[in-house]
Each structure stands twice: as structure tokens, then as C-alpha cells.
Amino acid sequence: MNQTLRISNKRYKLLLWHFLLLIFLTSSVFGPVFAGNTSKHAIKKILQITGVGDNALSLPSDVAVADGKVYVVDGGNHRIVVFDMQGQFLFKFGGKGKANGQMNYPVGIFADANKTVYVADSGNFRVQVFSALGQYKSKFKIKSGKKNIRPVDLIRHSESGHIIVTGSNNHSVMEYSSRGKFLRKWGGNGLNQGEFRYPATLTELNDGRIAVVDVLNSRVQVFNANGRVSMVVGEWGVLPGQLVRPKGVAVDKKGNFYITDSYMNVLQSFTDSGDFISVLAKKDKPFSLVTPVGLSIYNNKLLLVEMREHRVSVFQLVN
């Protein structure tokens, strides 16, 4: 018994040492590095979208923009809230439940030019499809064999028309037909390229490749349409160009990546070949964000969800 106690104490001290080391690195090293000579990209914050009253956001997780409408996943309220580009409330749809059109902790969203909105209804293990005005159209379950899978995010691929979905508890990317028929999957739990530990947000690149945030592996993996790894952006670390807990990814017209880090509370940009460019900043000071997660780029504006601040911050990208 004493031997067991000594081992437990040793493990506890080791875990405590690692925890204190991480605090030291993030507070004493990472901050000054970003505040010093790190390359910074100037962006201007122009708007905050929070909603008011019954339309106020609670723990939002993702945002999509189509035809000037801003669709926000309002996870704490199990719904989608829609605003215009000036932050004015337009309408909302959803609400907690299992019925068609209802939701249970939705996480990701995608809105396309065909006036269709796709929602990763995570708690109900399904994808739901809506019109641009929030009218329910269809649904399909997300499963792996007989196991229910929690969808995290999704896109409709511009070339194939297939729905690409990330799965939380099977650590995979899954592909479905436009009607919701399962076609194939790739990934699986692991550290190697092509494997994931909790894949999250995904986006389509300008050339049709697919970028997937690989959260616990601290990277973004880019795949060809056939599911083969094309490149990797980022790696674990607390220095510029490195990531701890990436959550969101978006790509601009030039092909540059924008990646949120919800642990370090920063937004970094990378070239189309994955090289670090800069930290997004106001003048010489990096923006200190609060749990930045999903993001979207629309008409040279970057819309970024700050989950624990219950808001979407809108920035004007400066070329």
C-alpha cells in the first residue's frame, strides 16, 4: 500500500510539473514572443455580433455566410441565429429537441450558393438540411457501423456535390452523397499523417482540396479529394507558426490559411504552402481573443466566433 501511495504521489508530482511548465511557457515565453518581433498582420475590428434579448447568443461555435446572411451556430440555445452583415437580427430556427428541424447541441454549419444550409446536429448524431430561410428540408444519420457518431463540422464540396463531415468519436472524415448516402471515410484515431485525434472544422480550398483541423494533434491536415494527405500546416508548440489547440480554419482568395488557437487565444495566418506569415494584430499588438473557434471569410471580412464571450467578431482584412 505504501509503495502504491509513493507511485501515485510521484505521478501526481510529474503531472503537476508538466502543468506548471505549460503555464510558464504560455505566460512567460509565448506572450513576449508574439509581442516582440513576430510578424504581424494588421486587421481592423469593425463589429461585434452578440444578439440581444431572446436572440442573444450563448456559447456559439461556428459561423457561415451566404448571400449577405450570417448564420451563427448558437449551441447553448440549440439553434441557428441569422444576422445581416451589419449585425442586425434577421431570424432564427431550431430549438432543443429530436424532431425534424430541432437540434441538440449543434456544432458546425455550412451555407452554400444554392441557398441551402447544412447543420452538424451533434447531439442528435445527424446532419440536417435547411433552406436559406431556415425551413427544414431533410436529414441523414451519421453512423459508423452500428455506432452513432457526433458530427462536428461539414461542407458541401463544390465539385462533387458530396457532403464531407468530421466525426468526433470515430476520429474520421466521412463522405456522403447529396442525398445522405454514405460513400466512404478516411482517417482514424492516431498520430500519423492521415490520422486524427478529434478532427473539427474543415473548409474547401480554392483548388478543391479539403483542410481539416486536427485538434489534439495540433495541426491542420490538407487532403486531396480522394482522401490522401497533400500537406500539413502547423505543429504542436507555443511559438509563432505553432499550434496548441487549433479549432477553426478558413482560406482567403489568395489561398492563405487563417487558423484559430482556442488555448493560446490568437489567430495566425499561413501561406498556401503552409509557411507561417503572421499573427493577426491591431497595429503592433496581437489581438487577444477569447476561445476563438469557428471562422469564415466573406468579401474580405473575417468573421470569428469567440465562444466564451458569446459573440462573433468581424474584422476587415487589410491587404
PDB file of N, CA and C in Angstrom, residues 19 31 115 121 194 200 208-209 229 292 297:
ATOM      1  N   PHE A  19       2.107  20.590 -15.787  1.00  0.00           N
ATOM      2  CA  PHE A  19       1.107  21.656 -15.803  1.00  0.00           C
ATOM      3  C   PHE A  19       1.760  23.008 -15.542  1.00  0.00           C
ATOM      4  N   GLY A  31       3.835  34.767 -24.816  1.00  0.00           N
ATOM      5  CA  GLY A  31       3.348  36.142 -24.865  1.00  0.00           C
ATOM      6  C   GLY A  31       4.395  37.117 -25.359  1.00  0.00           C
ATOM      7  N   LYS A 115     -28.415  28.352 -51.830  1.00  0.00           N
ATOM      8  CA  LYS A 115     -29.413  28.732 -50.819  1.00  0.00           C
ATOM      9  C   LYS A 115     -29.810  27.541 -49.947  1.00  0.00           C
ATOM     10  N   ASP A 121     -25.762  18.518 -36.424  1.00  0.00           N
ATOM     11  CA  ASP A 121     -26.604  18.405 -35.228  1.00  0.00           C
ATOM     12  C   ASP A 121     -25.997  17.320 -34.337  1.00  0.00           C
ATOM     13  N   GLY A 194      -2.626  11.699 -41.934  1.00  0.00           N
ATOM     14  CA  GLY A 194      -3.813  10.998 -42.415  1.00  0.00           C
ATOM     15  C   GLY A 194      -4.686  10.473 -41.299  1.00  0.00           C
ATOM     16  N   ALA A 200     -11.990  18.529 -36.365  1.00  0.00           N
ATOM     17  CA  ALA A 200     -13.010  19.532 -36.061  1.00  0.00           C
ATOM     18  C   ALA A 200     -13.424  20.251 -37.339  1.00  0.00           C
ATOM     19  N   GLY A 208     -10.062  22.897 -54.559  1.00  0.00           N
ATOM     20  CA  GLY A 208     -10.889  21.725 -54.293  1.00  0.00           C
ATOM     21  C   GLY A 208     -10.361  20.799 -53.218  1.00  0.00           C
ATOM     22  N   ARG A 209      -9.136  21.012 -52.766  1.00  0.00           N
ATOM     23  CA  ARG A 209      -8.632  20.197 -51.655  1.00  0.00           C
ATOM     24  C   ARG A 209      -9.394  20.558 -50.369  1.00  0.00           C
ATOM     25  N   VAL A 229      -3.365  12.571 -48.046  1.00  0.00           N
ATOM     26  CA  VAL A 229      -2.760  13.767 -47.470  1.00  0.00           C
ATOM     27  C   VAL A 229      -1.966  14.511 -48.530  1.00  0.00           C
ATOM     28  N   PRO A 292     -11.259  31.534 -29.385  1.00  0.00           N
ATOM     29  CA  PRO A 292     -11.657  31.602 -30.792  1.00  0.00           C
ATOM     30  C   PRO A 292     -11.834  30.201 -31.367  1.00  0.00           C
ATOM     31  N   ILE A 297     -14.606  33.647 -44.010  1.00  0.00           N
ATOM     32  CA  ILE A 297     -14.177  34.849 -44.730  1.00  0.00           C
ATOM     33  C   ILE A 297     -15.197  35.138 -45.824  1.00  0.00           C
TER      34      ILE A 297
END
